[in-house]
Amino acid sequence: MMRYRDGIILSLLVGSFSVVNGQTNGTDQTLPAVTIRGTTPERFSAGQKTQRIDSVTLEQFRFQTLTDLLTYTTPIAFKVYGAGQLSTASFRGTSANHTAVLWNGININQPTLGLSDFSTLPVTGFDQLAVQYGSSASCVGSDAVGGSILLMNNPKWQQPGFQASVGQQLGSFRNYGTQLGIRFVSTAGKRWQIAGKSFFYTTNANNDFPYRERGNYFVEHSITKQKGFIQDLYFRNQKNQQLSVNLWLTDNDLTVTPYDTTVRERTRSQSYRFLTTYETNKLTLRLGWIRDIIDYARGKFNNPSHSETDRLISRIEKELTHSYKSAEVSLRLGGEWSHYRTQVDGYGDQPIQEDRADLYALLRMQWSRWLVSANIRQAFVTRFDPPITPSLGVEYSLVKTGKAMLTAKASAGRSYRVPTLNERYWKVLGNPDIRPENGFNLEAGLASRWIPTEHLTLTTEATAFRNRIDDWSYWNPESGYRVENLQLVVARGLEWNSSATYSGANWQSGLTLAYALTRSSQERVYNVYAQDIIGKQLVYVPKHSGRFSVFVAKGKNRLTIQNQVNSRQYITFDNIQFLRGYVLTNVLLETQIKLGPVATRIQGQINNVFDTVYLNVKRNAMPGRNFTLQLICNLNTPKQ
């Protein structure tokens, strides 16, 4: 906690120093225009589906976690262990280890577990969110088998001045959250411009349910206390050279069944993430450090199990561009080196250390109607041999006019996953000789956009995919749960989404419909007694899922209705036992009031409007109908 506190104090001092020294005594200098580009996985993944979450949606989910946001905006299925508890993703029918989570281009999945707990990632922790569907291992590296979540922090150079924000959320079951932040953009002398953000958030989910069961199912009590601090600083000059420093500290403390001292469990996870980036003349240098700490205890919490992992990360990238006749060609060459050091009770008394490196080349070629990407990556791991991962993607504009667009897409790529440190080094059960999982992903689709009138916009996208993953690791019960490469899994399916948006002089409205068919099954088994599970749907992967949302806005007032639909989820490999399907509905009503320089946003929300009874992974009932109220005040002081 002292390290956590000292990091906050140091970052606040740095931020304050930058604000003070940002004064120019009336001397301003014109700086270059800002070019907003997609992240590297987006730019160099032609033919693959990519979804950007708009700023309005991010603001609506500001006090919630990535689990809540992605549940209502994407077809990603989540295994939720209870209110405020562990939440892991199943992206396109894959497992929790097959989704890469990138923060400013750095994979933040925990190396010991090989995944991210989405309940510990608040939406307020970043400025931009994109979802990359399918394998993008050639751009991202390990873990990007089912898809990737791209989190970015960005300076707002186009909004010079100072902003302060205070937010408070109150909810049912004695749940509440607080957020405090400042953001600024200022010039520093004649040649430099500085931007920054300091942000602190805290959430206390007491989950004080007025009932012990719902629909004859037990409701498990838990308490979650979450806090975090974000510090971003950006410096750029006339030559468009930019230096950035990003700091993200998180602390999540979860207690399950807190009042039963015999069976209660406490998991405290802390992350310290630091990244500095220098960009000049299309050369990018990055240096980062991440520390992940997990403490787990049962009963009296006297002697918790402790794990601590440090990662030192360095990366260099150079992009070369060339125009040839009607073609724009970009080639990004890069290399990354990381050093891992971990101390885990389950590994033994000695720390584990290893080095990992990647070399990659990403090629993008664009013509008037064609967009092509061809990428390749080779990873190197101490005492390990990951496969080479190439990919190829193509997009072609079938229709391209001022009011209509129709694009055909297709991509193919190989993927891999380096086994987790637990899978390799856990005493007795770990397997140092385990092979990396490797997959092959194919997808194709159509995307359209039509503007029949100046007020109406229609969009539609349909994508079919097939992902074959071999050497899927499995903690085999036949060998005392020792981890082995035993399974071959094939995930295939169809995703469709469509939206209509109307924007008039006084009214705005929108409608979004989405459906996903996901068929994910095991095609090879580890012994003759498991033949009956071949071809059966994987556990906790709904075969059918859908989303429906609609909003109506007039002036500063907005009404939004969100719906999520899931079919049954099997909980046994033979598909005999399952959790029933369900429909969840949320209603949001928000308004904005401005008094002088202070803009106030008020949002009321009803979750699970119809009080649906649905179950989590533990077969316990999730909360029923509940309410939240948010009040956010923003003070804007634009530069004179």
Coordinates of C-alpha atoms in Angstrom, one line a residue, residues 142-618:
S142 CA 0.6 -14.7 -27.9
D143 CA -3.0 -15.0 -26.6
A144 CA -4.7 -13.3 -29.6
V145 CA -6.4 -16.6 -30.7
G146 CA -10.1 -15.7 -30.3
G147 CA -9.7 -11.9 -30.4
S148 CA -8.1 -8.9 -28.8
I149 CA -9.3 -6.0 -26.6
L150 CA -7.5 -2.8 -27.4
L151 CA -7.4 -0.1 -24.6
M152 CA -5.8 3.2 -25.4
N153 CA -5.1 6.4 -23.5
N154 CA -5.0 9.5 -25.8
P155 CA -4.3 13.2 -25.3
K156 CA -6.9 15.6 -26.5
W157 CA -4.7 18.1 -28.2
Q158 CA -7.6 19.7 -30.0
Q159 CA -9.1 20.9 -26.7
P160 CA -6.6 23.3 -25.1
G161 CA -7.4 24.4 -21.5
F162 CA -8.2 22.8 -18.2
Q163 CA -10.9 20.3 -17.3
A164 CA -11.8 19.0 -13.8
S165 CA -14.3 16.2 -13.2
V166 CA -16.1 14.8 -10.1
G167 CA -18.4 11.9 -10.3
Q168 CA -20.4 9.9 -7.8
Q169 CA -22.5 6.8 -8.2
L170 CA -25.1 5.4 -5.7
G171 CA -26.7 2.0 -6.2
S172 CA -28.8 -0.7 -4.7
F173 CA -27.4 -3.1 -2.2
R174 CA -25.2 -0.3 -0.6
N175 CA -23.0 -0.1 -3.7
Y176 CA -21.3 3.2 -4.5
G177 CA -18.3 4.7 -6.5
T178 CA -16.4 7.9 -6.7
Q179 CA -14.3 9.4 -9.4
L180 CA -12.0 12.5 -9.4
G181 CA -10.0 13.7 -12.3
I182 CA -8.2 16.6 -14.1
R183 CA -7.2 16.9 -17.7
F184 CA -5.2 19.8 -19.3
V185 CA -3.6 20.9 -22.6
S186 CA -1.2 23.8 -22.6
T187 CA 1.7 25.2 -24.5
A188 CA 5.2 25.4 -22.9
G189 CA 7.3 28.0 -24.5
K190 CA 7.4 28.5 -28.3
R191 CA 8.1 24.9 -29.4
W192 CA 6.4 22.5 -27.0
Q193 CA 2.9 21.5 -26.0
I194 CA 1.9 19.5 -23.0
A195 CA -1.2 17.4 -22.2
G196 CA -2.0 15.3 -19.3
K197 CA -4.6 13.5 -17.2
S198 CA -4.7 12.6 -13.5
F199 CA -7.6 10.4 -12.4
F200 CA -8.5 8.5 -9.2
Y201 CA -11.5 6.1 -8.9
T202 CA -12.8 3.9 -6.1
T203 CA -15.7 1.5 -6.0
N204 CA -17.3 -0.2 -3.0
A205 CA -19.7 -3.0 -3.8
N206 CA -21.1 -4.3 -0.6
N207 CA -23.7 -6.4 -2.4
D208 CA -26.0 -6.3 0.7
F209 CA -28.8 -8.2 -0.9
P210 CA -32.2 -8.1 0.9
Y211 CA -32.7 -11.8 0.0
R212 CA -30.7 -15.1 0.4
E213 CA -32.2 -16.9 -2.6
R214 CA -34.0 -16.2 -5.9
G215 CA -36.1 -18.7 -7.8
N216 CA -35.0 -21.4 -5.3
Y217 CA -31.3 -20.7 -6.1
F218 CA -28.8 -19.4 -3.5
V219 CA -27.6 -15.8 -3.9
E220 CA -23.9 -15.7 -2.8
H221 CA -22.8 -12.7 -0.9
S222 CA -19.5 -10.9 -1.7
I223 CA -17.8 -7.6 -1.0
T224 CA -15.6 -5.9 -3.6
K225 CA -13.4 -2.9 -2.9
Q226 CA -11.7 -1.5 -6.0
K227 CA -9.5 1.6 -6.4
G228 CA -7.1 2.9 -9.0
F229 CA -5.1 5.8 -10.2
I230 CA -4.2 6.9 -13.7
Q231 CA -1.5 9.4 -14.7
D232 CA -0.9 10.3 -18.3
L233 CA 1.6 13.0 -19.5
Y234 CA 2.3 13.9 -23.2
F235 CA 4.9 16.2 -24.6
R236 CA 5.2 17.2 -28.3
N237 CA 7.1 19.8 -30.3
Q238 CA 6.9 21.5 -33.7
K239 CA 8.6 18.5 -35.4
N240 CA 5.8 16.3 -34.1
Q241 CA 8.1 14.4 -31.8
Q242 CA 6.2 13.1 -28.9
L243 CA 7.1 11.7 -25.5
S244 CA 4.4 10.1 -23.4
V245 CA 4.3 8.6 -19.9
N246 CA 1.4 6.4 -18.8
L247 CA 0.8 5.0 -15.3
W248 CA -2.1 2.8 -14.2
L249 CA -2.3 1.5 -10.6
T250 CA -5.1 -0.9 -9.6
D251 CA -6.1 -2.6 -6.4
N252 CA -9.0 -5.0 -6.2
D253 CA -10.0 -6.7 -2.9
L254 CA -12.7 -9.4 -3.1
T255 CA -14.2 -11.3 -0.2
V256 CA -16.7 -14.1 -0.9
T257 CA -19.1 -15.2 1.8
P258 CA -17.4 -12.7 4.2
Y259 CA -19.4 -13.5 7.3
D260 CA -18.7 -17.2 7.3
T261 CA -15.1 -17.5 8.8
T262 CA -14.9 -21.1 7.9
V263 CA -15.4 -21.1 4.1
R264 CA -14.9 -17.4 3.2
E265 CA -12.3 -16.6 0.5
R266 CA -10.3 -13.4 0.0
T267 CA -8.5 -12.5 -3.2
R268 CA -6.5 -9.3 -3.5
S269 CA -5.0 -8.5 -6.8
Q270 CA -2.8 -5.4 -7.5
S271 CA -1.3 -4.2 -10.7
Y272 CA 1.4 -1.5 -11.3
R273 CA 1.6 -0.6 -14.9
F274 CA 4.1 1.9 -16.3
L275 CA 4.9 2.8 -19.9
T276 CA 6.9 5.4 -21.6
T277 CA 6.9 6.0 -25.4
Y278 CA 8.9 8.2 -27.7
E279 CA 7.8 8.8 -31.2
T280 CA 9.7 10.6 -34.0
N281 CA 9.8 10.4 -37.7
K282 CA 7.8 7.1 -37.6
L283 CA 10.2 5.6 -35.2
T284 CA 8.6 4.3 -31.9
L285 CA 10.5 3.4 -28.8
R286 CA 8.7 1.9 -25.8
L287 CA 9.9 0.9 -22.3
G288 CA 7.4 -0.6 -19.8
W289 CA 7.2 -2.3 -16.4
I290 CA 4.3 -4.2 -15.0
R291 CA 4.0 -5.8 -11.6
D292 CA 1.1 -8.2 -10.8
I293 CA 0.4 -9.3 -7.3
I294 CA -2.2 -11.8 -6.1
D295 CA -2.8 -12.8 -2.5
Y296 CA -5.4 -15.6 -1.8
A297 CA -6.6 -16.8 1.6
R298 CA -9.4 -18.8 3.1
G299 CA -10.9 -19.0 6.5
K300 CA -9.1 -16.6 8.9
F301 CA -6.9 -15.1 6.2
N302 CA -3.8 -15.6 8.4
N303 CA -1.4 -17.1 5.8
P304 CA -2.4 -16.0 2.3
S305 CA -0.9 -17.6 -0.8
H306 CA 1.3 -15.0 -2.5
S307 CA 2.3 -14.6 -6.1
E308 CA 4.3 -11.6 -7.6
T309 CA 5.3 -11.2 -11.2
D310 CA 7.5 -8.5 -12.7
R311 CA 7.8 -7.8 -16.4
L312 CA 10.3 -5.5 -18.0
I313 CA 9.2 -4.7 -21.6
S314 CA 11.1 -2.9 -24.4
R315 CA 10.0 -2.4 -28.0
I316 CA 11.3 -0.7 -31.1
E317 CA 9.3 -0.1 -34.3
K318 CA 10.1 1.7 -37.5
E319 CA 7.4 2.4 -40.2
L320 CA 8.4 3.0 -43.8
T321 CA 5.9 4.5 -46.2
H322 CA 6.0 4.8 -50.0
S323 CA 3.6 6.0 -52.7
Y324 CA 3.7 4.2 -56.0
K325 CA 1.3 5.3 -58.6
S326 CA -2.1 4.9 -57.0
A327 CA -0.8 2.7 -54.1
E328 CA 0.1 3.7 -50.6
V329 CA 2.4 1.2 -49.0
S330 CA 3.4 1.0 -45.3
L331 CA 5.9 -1.4 -43.8
R332 CA 6.3 -1.6 -40.0
L333 CA 9.3 -3.5 -38.8
G334 CA 9.7 -4.2 -35.1
G335 CA 11.2 -6.1 -32.3
E336 CA 10.2 -6.6 -28.6
W337 CA 12.1 -8.1 -25.7
S338 CA 10.6 -8.8 -22.3
H339 CA 12.1 -10.2 -19.1
Y340 CA 9.9 -12.1 -16.6
R341 CA 10.6 -12.7 -13.0
T342 CA 8.0 -14.4 -10.8
Q343 CA 7.8 -15.7 -7.3
V344 CA 4.8 -18.0 -6.7
D345 CA 4.2 -20.2 -3.7
G346 CA 3.0 -23.0 -6.0
Y347 CA 6.3 -23.0 -8.0
G348 CA 8.6 -23.6 -5.0
D349 CA 11.1 -21.5 -3.1
Q350 CA 13.1 -20.1 -6.0
P351 CA 11.9 -17.4 -8.3
I352 CA 11.4 -18.2 -12.0
Q353 CA 13.0 -16.1 -14.6
E354 CA 12.8 -16.2 -18.4
D355 CA 13.2 -14.0 -21.5
R356 CA 10.8 -13.5 -24.4
A357 CA 11.4 -11.8 -27.7
D358 CA 9.5 -11.1 -30.9
L359 CA 10.5 -10.1 -34.4
Y360 CA 7.8 -9.0 -36.8
A361 CA 7.1 -7.3 -40.1
L362 CA 3.7 -5.8 -40.9
L363 CA 2.8 -4.7 -44.5
R364 CA -0.2 -2.7 -45.5
M365 CA -1.0 -1.8 -49.2
Q366 CA -3.9 0.4 -50.1
W367 CA -5.4 1.4 -53.5
S368 CA -8.6 3.1 -54.4
R369 CA -10.7 0.0 -53.8
W370 CA -8.2 -2.5 -52.4
L371 CA -6.7 -2.9 -49.0
V372 CA -4.2 -5.7 -48.4
S373 CA -2.2 -6.6 -45.3
A374 CA 0.5 -9.3 -45.1
N375 CA 2.2 -9.9 -41.7
I376 CA 4.6 -12.3 -40.1
R377 CA 5.9 -12.7 -36.6
Q378 CA 8.4 -15.0 -34.9
A379 CA 8.5 -15.3 -31.1
F380 CA 11.4 -16.6 -29.0
V381 CA 10.9 -17.9 -25.4
T382 CA 13.5 -19.3 -23.0
R383 CA 13.4 -23.2 -23.2
F384 CA 10.5 -23.0 -25.6
D385 CA 9.8 -22.9 -29.3
P386 CA 6.7 -21.0 -30.5
P387 CA 5.7 -21.3 -34.1
I388 CA 6.1 -18.7 -36.8
T389 CA 2.7 -16.8 -37.4
P390 CA 1.9 -15.3 -40.8
S391 CA -1.4 -13.7 -41.8
L392 CA -3.0 -12.3 -44.9
G393 CA -6.0 -10.1 -45.2
V394 CA -7.9 -8.5 -48.1
E395 CA -10.7 -5.9 -48.4
Y396 CA -12.3 -4.8 -51.6
S397 CA -14.9 -2.0 -52.1
L398 CA -17.6 -3.4 -54.2
V399 CA -19.6 -0.1 -54.0
K400 CA -18.0 3.2 -53.1
T401 CA -20.0 6.4 -53.6
G402 CA -20.8 9.4 -51.5
K403 CA -23.9 7.8 -50.0
A404 CA -23.2 4.0 -50.2
M405 CA -20.4 1.7 -49.4
L406 CA -20.2 -2.1 -49.6
T407 CA -17.0 -3.9 -48.8
A408 CA -16.0 -7.5 -49.0
K409 CA -13.5 -8.8 -46.5
A410 CA -11.4 -12.0 -46.0
S411 CA -8.5 -13.0 -43.9
A412 CA -6.4 -16.0 -42.9
G413 CA -3.9 -16.3 -40.2
R414 CA -2.0 -18.6 -37.9
S415 CA -2.1 -18.1 -34.1
Y416 CA -0.4 -19.4 -31.0
R417 CA -0.4 -19.2 -27.3
V418 CA 2.6 -19.6 -25.0
P419 CA 1.5 -21.7 -22.0
T420 CA 1.0 -19.9 -18.8
L421 CA 3.6 -19.9 -16.1
N422 CA 1.3 -22.0 -14.0
E423 CA 1.0 -24.6 -16.7
R424 CA 4.8 -24.8 -17.0
Y425 CA 6.1 -24.4 -13.5
W426 CA 3.4 -25.5 -11.0
K427 CA 4.8 -28.1 -8.7
V428 CA 3.9 -31.7 -9.8
L429 CA 1.0 -30.6 -12.0
G430 CA 2.9 -28.3 -14.2
N431 CA 4.5 -29.6 -17.4
P432 CA 7.7 -27.8 -18.6
D433 CA 7.6 -29.8 -21.8
I434 CA 4.1 -28.7 -22.8
R435 CA 3.8 -27.4 -26.4
P436 CA 2.4 -24.1 -27.4
E437 CA -1.2 -24.1 -28.7
N438 CA -1.4 -23.3 -32.3
G439 CA -4.4 -22.3 -34.4
F440 CA -5.5 -21.4 -37.9
N441 CA -8.2 -18.7 -38.3
L442 CA -10.3 -18.1 -41.4
E443 CA -13.0 -15.4 -41.8
A444 CA -14.9 -13.6 -44.5
G445 CA -17.7 -11.0 -44.5
L446 CA -19.5 -8.1 -46.0
A447 CA -19.8 -4.6 -44.5
S448 CA -22.2 -1.9 -45.8
R449 CA -23.0 1.7 -45.0
W450 CA -25.9 3.6 -46.7
I451 CA -27.0 7.2 -46.2
P452 CA -30.4 7.4 -48.0
T453 CA -31.1 10.9 -46.6
E454 CA -29.1 13.5 -44.9
H455 CA -30.7 12.5 -41.6
L456 CA -30.6 8.7 -41.8
T457 CA -27.6 6.3 -41.7
L458 CA -27.9 2.5 -42.1
T459 CA -25.0 0.1 -41.4
T460 CA -24.8 -3.7 -41.6
E461 CA -22.0 -6.2 -41.2
A462 CA -22.0 -10.0 -41.5
T463 CA -19.0 -12.2 -40.8
A464 CA -18.4 -16.0 -41.0
F465 CA -15.4 -17.5 -39.2
R466 CA -13.7 -20.8 -38.6
N467 CA -10.9 -21.2 -36.0
R468 CA -9.0 -24.5 -35.5
I469 CA -6.9 -24.8 -32.4
D470 CA -4.6 -27.7 -31.9
D471 CA -2.6 -28.8 -28.8
W472 CA -5.2 -27.1 -26.6
S473 CA -3.8 -27.6 -23.1
Y474 CA -5.9 -29.4 -20.5
W475 CA -5.6 -30.2 -16.8
N476 CA -6.2 -33.9 -17.3
P477 CA -8.2 -35.6 -14.5
E478 CA -7.0 -39.0 -15.8
S479 CA -3.4 -38.1 -14.8
G480 CA -4.2 -36.4 -11.5
Y481 CA -4.9 -33.1 -13.2
R482 CA -1.5 -32.7 -14.7
V483 CA -1.5 -30.3 -17.6
E484 CA -1.2 -31.8 -21.1
N485 CA -1.7 -31.0 -24.8
L486 CA -4.8 -33.1 -25.4
Q487 CA -7.5 -31.4 -27.2
L488 CA -8.3 -30.2 -30.7
V489 CA -11.1 -27.6 -30.7
V490 CA -12.8 -26.1 -33.8
A491 CA -14.9 -22.9 -33.3
R492 CA -17.0 -21.7 -36.2
G493 CA -19.9 -19.4 -36.5
L494 CA -21.7 -16.4 -37.9
E495 CA -21.9 -12.8 -36.6
W496 CA -24.4 -10.2 -37.9
N497 CA -25.1 -6.7 -36.7
S498 CA -27.1 -3.8 -38.1
S499 CA -27.9 -0.3 -37.0
A500 CA -30.0 2.7 -38.0
T501 CA -29.3 6.2 -36.8
Y502 CA -31.6 9.2 -37.3
S503 CA -30.3 12.7 -36.6
G504 CA -32.7 15.6 -37.0
A505 CA -32.8 19.3 -35.9
N506 CA -34.2 18.5 -32.5
W507 CA -34.4 14.7 -32.3
Q508 CA -31.9 11.9 -32.5
S509 CA -32.6 8.2 -32.3
G510 CA -30.9 4.9 -33.0
L511 CA -31.5 1.2 -33.2
T512 CA -29.0 -1.6 -33.1
L513 CA -29.6 -5.3 -33.7
A514 CA -27.0 -8.1 -33.4
Y515 CA -26.9 -11.9 -33.5
A516 CA -24.1 -14.4 -33.1
L517 CA -24.1 -18.1 -33.8
T518 CA -21.1 -19.8 -32.2
R519 CA -20.5 -23.5 -32.6
S520 CA -17.4 -24.6 -30.6
S521 CA -16.6 -28.3 -30.1
Q522 CA -13.9 -30.7 -29.2
E523 CA -12.9 -32.8 -32.1
R524 CA -10.2 -35.0 -30.4
V525 CA -10.3 -36.6 -27.0
Y526 CA -7.6 -37.9 -24.6
N527 CA -8.9 -41.5 -24.1
V528 CA -11.5 -43.9 -25.5
Y529 CA -13.8 -43.3 -22.6
A530 CA -14.4 -39.7 -23.6
Q531 CA -15.7 -40.4 -27.1
D532 CA -19.2 -39.2 -26.3
I533 CA -18.0 -35.6 -25.9
I534 CA -16.7 -35.3 -29.5
G535 CA -18.7 -32.7 -31.4
K536 CA -20.4 -31.4 -28.3
Q537 CA -20.6 -27.7 -27.5
L538 CA -17.9 -26.5 -25.2
V539 CA -19.1 -25.6 -21.7
Y540 CA -20.2 -22.0 -20.9
V541 CA -20.3 -21.1 -24.6
P542 CA -23.8 -20.1 -25.6
K543 CA -24.6 -21.3 -29.1
H544 CA -27.0 -18.3 -29.8
S545 CA -26.6 -14.8 -28.5
G546 CA -28.2 -11.5 -29.4
R547 CA -28.2 -7.8 -28.5
F548 CA -30.8 -5.2 -29.1
S549 CA -30.6 -1.5 -28.1
V550 CA -32.5 1.6 -28.9
F551 CA -32.1 5.2 -27.9
V552 CA -34.1 8.4 -28.3
A553 CA -32.6 11.9 -27.5
K554 CA -33.9 15.4 -27.6
G555 CA -31.7 18.3 -26.6
K556 CA -29.8 17.3 -23.5
N557 CA -32.1 14.4 -22.6
R558 CA -31.6 10.8 -23.7
L559 CA -33.4 7.5 -23.1
T560 CA -31.6 4.2 -23.8
I561 CA -32.9 0.6 -23.6
Q562 CA -30.3 -2.2 -23.7
N563 CA -31.1 -5.9 -24.1
Q564 CA -28.9 -9.0 -24.0
V565 CA -30.1 -12.5 -25.0
N566 CA -28.2 -15.8 -24.3
S567 CA -29.3 -19.3 -25.1
R568 CA -28.6 -22.2 -22.7
Q569 CA -25.0 -22.8 -21.6
Y570 CA -23.8 -26.3 -21.0
I571 CA -22.0 -27.0 -17.8
T572 CA -20.9 -30.6 -18.5
F573 CA -18.8 -31.8 -21.5
D574 CA -21.4 -34.3 -22.5
N575 CA -24.0 -31.5 -22.8
I576 CA -26.5 -33.2 -20.4
Q577 CA -26.5 -30.4 -17.7
F578 CA -26.9 -26.8 -18.6
L579 CA -27.8 -23.3 -17.4
R580 CA -31.1 -21.9 -18.9
G581 CA -31.0 -19.1 -21.4
Y582 CA -32.1 -15.7 -20.4
V583 CA -33.0 -12.2 -21.5
L584 CA -31.7 -9.1 -19.6
T585 CA -33.0 -5.6 -20.0
N586 CA -31.5 -2.3 -18.8
V587 CA -33.0 1.2 -19.0
L588 CA -31.0 4.4 -18.8
L589 CA -32.3 7.9 -18.6
E590 CA -29.9 10.8 -18.6
T591 CA -29.9 14.6 -18.8
Q592 CA -27.4 17.4 -18.8
I593 CA -27.5 20.7 -17.0
K594 CA -25.0 23.6 -17.5
L595 CA -24.5 26.3 -14.9
G596 CA -21.8 28.7 -16.0
P597 CA -18.6 26.7 -16.7
V598 CA -19.9 23.6 -14.9
A599 CA -21.7 21.0 -17.0
T600 CA -23.5 18.4 -14.9
R601 CA -24.6 15.0 -16.2
I602 CA -27.2 13.0 -14.3
Q603 CA -27.9 9.4 -15.2
G604 CA -30.4 7.0 -13.7
Q605 CA -30.3 3.3 -14.6
I606 CA -32.5 0.3 -13.9
N607 CA -30.7 -3.0 -14.3
N608 CA -32.5 -6.3 -15.0
V609 CA -35.8 -4.5 -15.4
F610 CA -37.9 -7.7 -15.5
D611 CA -36.2 -9.2 -12.4
T612 CA -35.0 -12.2 -14.4
V613 CA -33.5 -15.2 -12.5
Y614 CA -30.3 -16.3 -14.2
L615 CA -27.3 -18.2 -12.9
N616 CA -23.5 -17.8 -12.9
V617 CA -20.7 -20.3 -13.2
K618 CA -21.2 -21.5 -9.5

